[in-house]
Amino acid sequence: DVQLVESGGHSVQAGGSLKLSCATSGYHFSGCDMGWFRQAPGQERALVSSLSMHGTRFYIDSVKGRFTISRSMVKNTLYLQMDNLQIEDTGLYTCAADCNDSGLGTPANYWGQGTQVTVS
């Protein structure tokens, strides 16, 4: 079975740091574009950062300079290092993989269940 399992979410104070992990299995994710999505309370899920199979990184403006996306091909894991966390970073963080060129964020992606980040 294809699985994406997130971990690393926690409750932290503003200014703190967290590192999220998305462990993958059951597929050759080296050929997939991957990303982190966030669903804040009362809002729809939205892309925060992505990393293409070719190494191109994208960040939304509000996290530039604070978040870093990376992946380990050896560990088949996607990461999101989050520094100087702000209250508005609160939300359920979910990783996704686009392995069929359908576009990151579509229902055709593989999705994890999410890990909660709460900043106060």
Short mmCIF file of C-alpha atoms in Angstrom, two decimals, residues 4-103:
data_model
loop_
_atom_site.label_atom_id
_atom_site.label_comp_id
_atom_site.label_asym_id
_atom_site.label_seq_id
_atom_site.Cartn_x
_atom_site.Cartn_y
_atom_site.Cartn_z
CA LEU A 4 2.43 8.99 3.57
CA VAL A 5 2.73 9.40 7.33
CA GLU A 6 3.37 12.81 8.85
CA SER A 7 4.90 13.46 12.24
CA GLY A 8 6.50 16.26 14.20
CA GLY A 9 3.51 18.46 14.87
CA HIS A 10 3.29 19.97 18.33
CA SER A 11 2.15 22.94 20.36
CA VAL A 12 4.82 25.64 20.54
CA GLN A 13 5.16 29.26 21.50
CA ALA A 14 5.57 31.96 18.90
CA GLY A 15 9.19 32.21 17.83
CA GLY A 16 9.79 28.51 18.30
CA SER A 17 10.76 25.85 15.78
CA LEU A 18 9.43 22.51 14.60
CA LYS A 19 10.52 20.01 11.99
CA LEU A 20 7.80 18.05 10.26
CA SER A 21 8.46 14.72 8.57
CA CYS A 22 6.47 12.86 5.94
CA ALA A 23 7.59 9.25 5.67
CA THR A 24 6.62 7.58 2.42
CA SER A 25 6.35 3.95 1.42
CA GLY A 26 4.86 1.75 -1.24
CA TYR A 27 5.92 3.83 -4.25
CA HIS A 28 9.00 5.31 -5.94
CA PHE A 29 8.50 8.85 -4.66
CA SER A 30 11.77 10.02 -6.19
CA GLY A 31 9.77 10.61 -9.36
CA CYS A 32 7.09 12.71 -7.66
CA ASP A 33 6.63 16.37 -6.91
CA MET A 34 5.84 16.76 -3.22
CA GLY A 35 4.46 19.45 -1.00
CA TRP A 36 3.19 20.53 2.37
CA PHE A 37 -0.34 21.86 2.76
CA ARG A 38 -1.88 23.65 5.71
CA GLN A 39 -5.48 23.85 6.80
CA ALA A 40 -5.97 26.61 9.31
CA PRO A 41 -9.08 26.71 11.52
CA GLY A 42 -12.07 27.74 9.45
CA GLN A 43 -10.10 27.83 6.21
CA GLU A 44 -9.55 25.57 3.26
CA ARG A 45 -6.41 23.55 2.83
CA ALA A 46 -3.71 25.50 0.98
CA LEU A 47 -0.21 24.88 -0.31
CA VAL A 48 2.58 26.13 1.93
CA SER A 49 5.67 24.78 0.21
CA SER A 50 6.60 22.35 -2.54
CA LEU A 51 9.64 20.53 -3.84
CA SER A 52 9.67 19.21 -7.37
CA MET A 53 11.36 15.99 -8.42
CA HIS A 54 13.99 18.21 -10.07
CA GLY A 55 14.71 20.12 -6.87
CA THR A 56 12.75 23.31 -7.49
CA ARG A 57 11.43 24.80 -4.27
CA PHE A 58 8.37 26.98 -3.78
CA TYR A 59 7.23 28.83 -0.66
CA ILE A 60 4.25 31.05 -0.07
CA ASP A 61 5.29 34.60 0.79
CA SER A 62 4.36 34.39 4.46
CA VAL A 63 6.82 31.57 5.19
CA LYS A 64 9.75 32.62 3.00
CA GLY A 65 12.90 32.89 5.07
CA ARG A 66 11.34 30.90 7.92
CA PHE A 67 10.46 27.49 6.44
CA THR A 68 12.74 25.11 4.56
CA ILE A 69 11.51 22.12 2.58
CA SER A 70 13.81 19.17 1.89
CA ARG A 71 13.70 15.47 1.18
CA SER A 72 15.86 12.44 1.82
CA MET A 73 15.84 9.94 -1.01
CA VAL A 74 17.62 7.44 1.25
CA LYS A 75 14.94 7.68 3.94
CA ASN A 76 12.07 8.30 1.48
CA THR A 77 11.03 11.20 3.67
CA LEU A 78 9.93 14.78 3.03
CA TYR A 79 10.70 17.41 5.66
CA LEU A 80 9.56 20.90 6.55
CA GLN A 81 11.79 22.84 8.93
CA MET A 82 9.75 25.65 10.44
CA ASP A 83 11.55 28.41 12.33
CA ASN A 84 10.30 31.59 14.00
CA LEU A 85 6.80 30.17 14.06
CA GLN A 86 3.93 32.64 14.21
CA ILE A 87 0.37 32.25 15.44
CA GLU A 88 -0.88 32.32 11.85
CA ASP A 89 1.16 29.18 11.12
CA THR A 90 -1.30 27.19 13.21
CA GLY A 91 -3.05 24.42 11.32
CA LEU A 92 -3.15 20.83 10.20
CA TYR A 93 -0.11 20.17 8.01
CA THR A 94 -0.50 17.47 5.38
CA CYS A 95 1.97 16.21 2.83
CA ALA A 96 1.04 15.26 -0.70
CA ALA A 97 2.77 13.63 -3.65
CA ASP A 98 1.98 14.21 -7.32
CA CYS A 99 3.26 11.12 -9.06
CA ASN A 100 1.23 11.28 -12.28
CA ASP A 101 1.67 14.91 -13.33
CA SER A 102 -1.88 15.77 -12.33
CA GLY A 103 -0.76 18.83 -10.39
#
